[in-house]
Coordinates of C-alpha atoms in Angstrom, one line a residue:
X1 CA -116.8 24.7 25.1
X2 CA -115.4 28.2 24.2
X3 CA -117.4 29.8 21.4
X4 CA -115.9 32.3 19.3
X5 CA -117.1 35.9 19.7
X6 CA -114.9 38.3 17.4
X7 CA -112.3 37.6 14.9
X8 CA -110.1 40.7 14.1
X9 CA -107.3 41.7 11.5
X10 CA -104.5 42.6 13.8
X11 CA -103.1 46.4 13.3
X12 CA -99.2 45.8 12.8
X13 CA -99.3 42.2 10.7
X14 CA -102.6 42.2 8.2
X15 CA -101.7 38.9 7.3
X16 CA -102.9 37.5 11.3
X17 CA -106.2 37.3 12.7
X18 CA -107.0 37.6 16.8
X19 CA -109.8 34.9 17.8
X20 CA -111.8 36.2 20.6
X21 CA -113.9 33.6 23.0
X22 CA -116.8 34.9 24.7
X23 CA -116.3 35.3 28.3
X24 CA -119.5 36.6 30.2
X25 CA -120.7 38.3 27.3
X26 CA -117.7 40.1 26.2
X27 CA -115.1 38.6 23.9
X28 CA -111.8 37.9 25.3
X29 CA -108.4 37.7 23.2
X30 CA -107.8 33.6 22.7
X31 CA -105.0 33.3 20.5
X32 CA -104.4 34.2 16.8
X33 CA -103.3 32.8 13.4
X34 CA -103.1 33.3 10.2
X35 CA -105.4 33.2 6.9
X36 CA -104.7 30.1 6.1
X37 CA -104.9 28.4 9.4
X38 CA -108.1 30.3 9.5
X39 CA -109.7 29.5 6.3
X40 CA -108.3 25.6 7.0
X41 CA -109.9 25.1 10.3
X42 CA -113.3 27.2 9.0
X43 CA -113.0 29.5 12.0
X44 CA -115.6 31.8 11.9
X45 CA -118.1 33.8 14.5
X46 CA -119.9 31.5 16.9
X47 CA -117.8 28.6 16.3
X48 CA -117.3 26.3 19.7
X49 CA -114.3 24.6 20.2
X50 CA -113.1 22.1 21.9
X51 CA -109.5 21.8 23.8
X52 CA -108.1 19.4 21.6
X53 CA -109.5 21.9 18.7
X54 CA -107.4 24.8 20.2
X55 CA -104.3 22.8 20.8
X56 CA -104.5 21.5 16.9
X57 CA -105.5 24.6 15.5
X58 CA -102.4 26.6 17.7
X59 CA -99.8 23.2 17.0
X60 CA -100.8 23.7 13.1
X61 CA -100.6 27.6 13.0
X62 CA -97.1 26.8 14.9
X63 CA -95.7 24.9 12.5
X64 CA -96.6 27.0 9.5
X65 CA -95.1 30.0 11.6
X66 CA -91.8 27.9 11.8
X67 CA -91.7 27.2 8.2
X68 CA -92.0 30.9 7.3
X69 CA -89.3 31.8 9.8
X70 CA -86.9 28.8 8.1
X71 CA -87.7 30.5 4.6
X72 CA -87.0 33.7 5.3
X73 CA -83.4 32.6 7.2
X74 CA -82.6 30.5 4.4
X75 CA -83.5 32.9 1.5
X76 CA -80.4 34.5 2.8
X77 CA -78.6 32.5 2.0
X78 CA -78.1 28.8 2.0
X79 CA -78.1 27.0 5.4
X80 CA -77.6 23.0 7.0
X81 CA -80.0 21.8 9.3
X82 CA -78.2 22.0 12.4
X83 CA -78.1 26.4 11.5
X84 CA -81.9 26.3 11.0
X85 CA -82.7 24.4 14.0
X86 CA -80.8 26.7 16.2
X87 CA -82.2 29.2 14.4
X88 CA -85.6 28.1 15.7
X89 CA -85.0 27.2 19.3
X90 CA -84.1 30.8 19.5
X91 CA -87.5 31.5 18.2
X92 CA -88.5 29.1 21.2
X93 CA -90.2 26.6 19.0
X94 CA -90.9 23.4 20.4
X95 CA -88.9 20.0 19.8
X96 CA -92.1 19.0 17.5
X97 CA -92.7 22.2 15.5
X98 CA -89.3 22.2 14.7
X99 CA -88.8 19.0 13.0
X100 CA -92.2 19.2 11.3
X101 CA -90.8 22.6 9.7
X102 CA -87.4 21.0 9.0
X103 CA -89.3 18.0 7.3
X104 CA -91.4 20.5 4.8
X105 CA -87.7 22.7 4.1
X106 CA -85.6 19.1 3.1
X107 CA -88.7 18.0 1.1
X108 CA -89.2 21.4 -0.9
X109 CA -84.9 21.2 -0.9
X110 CA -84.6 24.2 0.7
X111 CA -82.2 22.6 3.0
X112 CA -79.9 20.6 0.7
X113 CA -76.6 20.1 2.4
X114 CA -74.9 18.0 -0.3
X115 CA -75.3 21.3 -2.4
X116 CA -74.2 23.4 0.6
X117 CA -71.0 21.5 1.9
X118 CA -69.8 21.0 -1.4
X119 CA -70.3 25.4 -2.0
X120 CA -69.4 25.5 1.3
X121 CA -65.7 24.2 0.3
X122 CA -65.2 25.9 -3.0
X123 CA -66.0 29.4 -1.1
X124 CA -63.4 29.0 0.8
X125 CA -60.9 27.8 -1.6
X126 CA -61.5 30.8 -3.5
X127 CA -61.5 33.3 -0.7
X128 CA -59.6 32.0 2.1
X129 CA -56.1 30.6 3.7
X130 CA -58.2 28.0 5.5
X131 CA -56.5 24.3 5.1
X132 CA -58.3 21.1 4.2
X133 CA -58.4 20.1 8.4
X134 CA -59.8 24.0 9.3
X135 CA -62.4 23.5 6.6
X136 CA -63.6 20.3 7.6
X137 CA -63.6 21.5 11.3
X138 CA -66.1 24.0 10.7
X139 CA -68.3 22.2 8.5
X140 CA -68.5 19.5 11.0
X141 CA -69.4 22.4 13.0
X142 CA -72.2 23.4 10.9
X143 CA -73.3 19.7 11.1
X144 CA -72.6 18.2 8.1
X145 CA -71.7 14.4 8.0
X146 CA -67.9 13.3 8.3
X147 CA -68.8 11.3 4.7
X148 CA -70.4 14.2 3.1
X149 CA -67.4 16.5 4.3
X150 CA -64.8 14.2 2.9
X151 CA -67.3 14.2 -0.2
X152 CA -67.1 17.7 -0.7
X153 CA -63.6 18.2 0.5
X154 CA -62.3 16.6 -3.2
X155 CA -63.4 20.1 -4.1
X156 CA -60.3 20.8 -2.4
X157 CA -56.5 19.8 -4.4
X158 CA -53.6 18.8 -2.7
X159 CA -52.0 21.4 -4.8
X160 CA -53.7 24.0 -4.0
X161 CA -53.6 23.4 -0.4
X162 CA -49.7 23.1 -1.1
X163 CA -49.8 27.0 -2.8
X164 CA -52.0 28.6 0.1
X165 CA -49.6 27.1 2.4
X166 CA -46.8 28.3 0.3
X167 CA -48.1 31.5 0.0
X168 CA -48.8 31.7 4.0
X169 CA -45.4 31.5 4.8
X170 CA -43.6 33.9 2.4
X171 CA -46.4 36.5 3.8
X172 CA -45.6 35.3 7.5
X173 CA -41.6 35.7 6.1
X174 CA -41.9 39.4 5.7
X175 CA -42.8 39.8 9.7
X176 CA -40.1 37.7 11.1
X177 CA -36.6 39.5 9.9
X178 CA -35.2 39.7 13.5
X179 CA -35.6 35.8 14.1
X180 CA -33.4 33.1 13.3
X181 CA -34.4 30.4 10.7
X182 CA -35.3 27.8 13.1
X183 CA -37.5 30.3 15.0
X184 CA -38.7 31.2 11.4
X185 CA -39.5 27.6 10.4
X186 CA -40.7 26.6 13.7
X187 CA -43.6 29.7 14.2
X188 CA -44.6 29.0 9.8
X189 CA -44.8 25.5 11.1
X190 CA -47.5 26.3 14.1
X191 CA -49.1 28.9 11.9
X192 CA -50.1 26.1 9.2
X193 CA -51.3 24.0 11.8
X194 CA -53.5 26.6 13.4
X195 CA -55.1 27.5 9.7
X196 CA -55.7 23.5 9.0
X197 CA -53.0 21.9 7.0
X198 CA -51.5 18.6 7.5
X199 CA -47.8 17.1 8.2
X200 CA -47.6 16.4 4.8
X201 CA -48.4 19.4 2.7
X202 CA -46.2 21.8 6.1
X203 CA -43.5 19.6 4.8
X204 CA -43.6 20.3 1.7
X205 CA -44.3 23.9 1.9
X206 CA -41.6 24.3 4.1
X207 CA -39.4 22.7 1.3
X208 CA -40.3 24.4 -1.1
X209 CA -39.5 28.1 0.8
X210 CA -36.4 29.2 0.2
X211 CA -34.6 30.3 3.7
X212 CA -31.6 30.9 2.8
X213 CA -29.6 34.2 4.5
X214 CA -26.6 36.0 3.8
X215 CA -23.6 35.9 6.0
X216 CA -24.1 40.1 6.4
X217 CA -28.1 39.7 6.9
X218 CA -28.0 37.0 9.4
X219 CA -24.8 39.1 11.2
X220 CA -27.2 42.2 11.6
X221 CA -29.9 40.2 12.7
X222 CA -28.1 38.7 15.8
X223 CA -26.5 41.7 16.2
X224 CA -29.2 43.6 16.7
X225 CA -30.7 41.4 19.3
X226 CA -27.0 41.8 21.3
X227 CA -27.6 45.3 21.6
X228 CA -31.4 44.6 23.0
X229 CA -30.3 42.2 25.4
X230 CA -27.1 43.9 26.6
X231 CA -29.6 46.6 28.1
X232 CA -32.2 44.5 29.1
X233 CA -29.9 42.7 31.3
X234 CA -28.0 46.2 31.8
X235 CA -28.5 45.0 35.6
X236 CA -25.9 42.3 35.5
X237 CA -22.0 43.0 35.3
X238 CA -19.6 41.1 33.1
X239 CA -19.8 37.2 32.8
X240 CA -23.5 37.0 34.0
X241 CA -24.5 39.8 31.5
X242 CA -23.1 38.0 28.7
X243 CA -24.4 34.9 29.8
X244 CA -27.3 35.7 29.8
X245 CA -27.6 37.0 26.5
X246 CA -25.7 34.3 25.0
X247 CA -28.3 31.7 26.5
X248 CA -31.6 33.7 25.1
X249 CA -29.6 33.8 21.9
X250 CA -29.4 30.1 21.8
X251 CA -32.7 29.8 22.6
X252 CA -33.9 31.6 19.6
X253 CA -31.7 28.7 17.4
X254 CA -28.8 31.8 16.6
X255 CA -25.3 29.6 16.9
X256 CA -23.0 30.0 19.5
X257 CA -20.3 31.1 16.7
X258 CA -22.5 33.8 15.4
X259 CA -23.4 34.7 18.9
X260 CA -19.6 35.2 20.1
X261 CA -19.2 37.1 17.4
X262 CA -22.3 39.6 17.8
X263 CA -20.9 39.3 21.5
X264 CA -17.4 40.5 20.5
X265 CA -18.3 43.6 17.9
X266 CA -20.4 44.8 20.6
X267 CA -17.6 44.7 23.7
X268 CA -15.1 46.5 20.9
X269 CA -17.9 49.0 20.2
X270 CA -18.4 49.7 23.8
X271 CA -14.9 49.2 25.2
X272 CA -14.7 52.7 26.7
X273 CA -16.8 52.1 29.0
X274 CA -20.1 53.3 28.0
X275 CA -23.1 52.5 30.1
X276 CA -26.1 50.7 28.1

C-alpha cells in the first residue's frame, strides 16, 4: 500500500495540504486536501493507505470542496437548486458530490426556494414591465415548481399587472404617431404578449387607453405616408401608382375615405407635373 512520505502547505492556497507517496525513495505528489479532511482522516507522515482509503479520503475532500464553492455562489446572492447545480457541473463535479453538497446547502437553508420564488416575484414587480406569464416563464426556468410559482405569483395583483400593462402601452403610444389605430392596437397587443400578460388583462388595458385622434391628426398622418409612397413607387405611372399606394394604405387599417382623400390633396399639390 502507498505510504505517505511528505505532507506540504501548498504556496498559493495555505488552507490545502499536498500528500506525497513514497515512490522509490522519493516522495511523489498524490493528491491534496484540506485541513479538515486532513486532521479527519489523521493523515500524517508514514501513513499507508489503502485504495479504497484514497478514493474516500479524495470523495470526502470533494464534497466539502463543492460545498465551499455552493457557499461562496450563493452568498451572492440567493440562488434555486437547479442555478447551483449548474453552477457545479461547470466546476466538473461529479453526479454524487454534487447532490451530497446540495443536500448539506437545503439542510443549513442556504437553498430555500420558497423564500427565493416568492423575492423572486416581488423584485420584479417593483422593478420591471414583466407580466404574470413572463415571470412564471423564467422562474420555471430557474426550476422552481409550477405549485410553488403559482404560490409566489399571488405576490403579483391583477391590478397591478393591469397598470404595467397600462403604462406599456401609453410609452409604446409615443413611438407609433405615423400608424393607424388598428396598427397601433394591434403592435400594443403583441407587445404585451411578448412581456407576459394575458387575454384578459390586454383587454382591458387596451380599454382602458384612450385612442382617440383628431380629424386634422389622423389627416397628416395618412398624408404623410401618401407622400412616402408616391416616391417609393415613383416607378409606376398613373392608376398603378395609386394603386399601389392605396393598397399598402389599407393594409396599415387607414380607410379608403381617408386614403382618397390624402390621394386627392396630393394630385392637387402636384398637378403641374412635378416629378417625385
Amino acid at each position: 500500500m502507498p505510504k505517505i512520505a511528505k505532507i506540504s502547505v501548498q504556496r498559493k492556497n495555505k488552507e490545502r495540504y499536498n500528500i506525497y507517496f513514497e515512490q522509490k525513495g522519493e516522495g511523489e505528489y498524490a493528491f491534496s486536501v484540506d485541513a479538515h479532511t486532513l486532521t479527519q482522516f489523521r493523515l500524517t507522515k508514514g501513513l499507508e493507505l489503502s485504495d479504497f482509503d484514497i478514493q474516500d479520503i479524495q470523495y470526502q475532500d470533494g464534497v466539502r470542496r463543492a460545498i465551499h464553492h455552493a457557499i461562496s455562489f450563493l452568498s451572492i446572492r440567493m440562488r434555486t437548486e437547479k442555478e447551483v447545480r449548474t453552477y457545479l457541473k461547470q466546476k466538473d463535479y461529479s453526479e454524487e458530490v454534487i447532490q451530497e453538497a446540495i443536500t448539506y446547502c437545503l439542510q443549513q437553508k442556504y437553498i430555500n426556494e420558497r423564500d427565493f420564488a416568492f423575492a423572486f416575484v416581488r423584485t420584479d414587480v417593483a422593478t420591471k414591465d414583466w407580466g404574470p406569464g413572463a415571470v412564471r416563464r423564467r422562474l420555471y426556468e430557474k426550476g422552481i415548481s409550477l405549485q410553488l410559482t403559482e404560490e409566489a405569483l399571488g405576490e403579483y395583483p391583477v391590478e397591478t399587472a393591469i397598470e404595467k400593462a397600462m403604462a406599456i402601452v401609453e410609452k409604446a403610444l409615443a413611438s407609433m404617431k405615423k400608424e393607424s389605430n388598428i396598427q397601433r392596437k394591434q403592435k400594443c397587443m403583441e407587445r404585451l404578449q411578448q412581456k407576459g400578460y394575458d387575454h384578459a388583462c390586454i383587454q382591458t388595458a387596451l380599454e382602458t387607453v384612450d385612442w382617440t385622434q383628431s380629424e386634422e391628426e389622423e389627416a397628416d398622418v395618412v398624408q404623410a405616408w401618401v407622400e412616402k409612397l408616391m416616391w417609393k413607387y415613383r416607378q409606376h405611372e398613373g392608376f398603378q401608382r395609386e394603386s399601389k399606394v392605396k393598397q399598402a394604405l389599407y393594409r396599415k387599417g387607414f380607410s379608403l375615405e381617408r386614403i382618397d382623400q390624402a390621394l386627392q390633396e396630393w394630385k392637387e399639390e402636384n398637378e403641374h407635373g412635378e416629378t417625385v
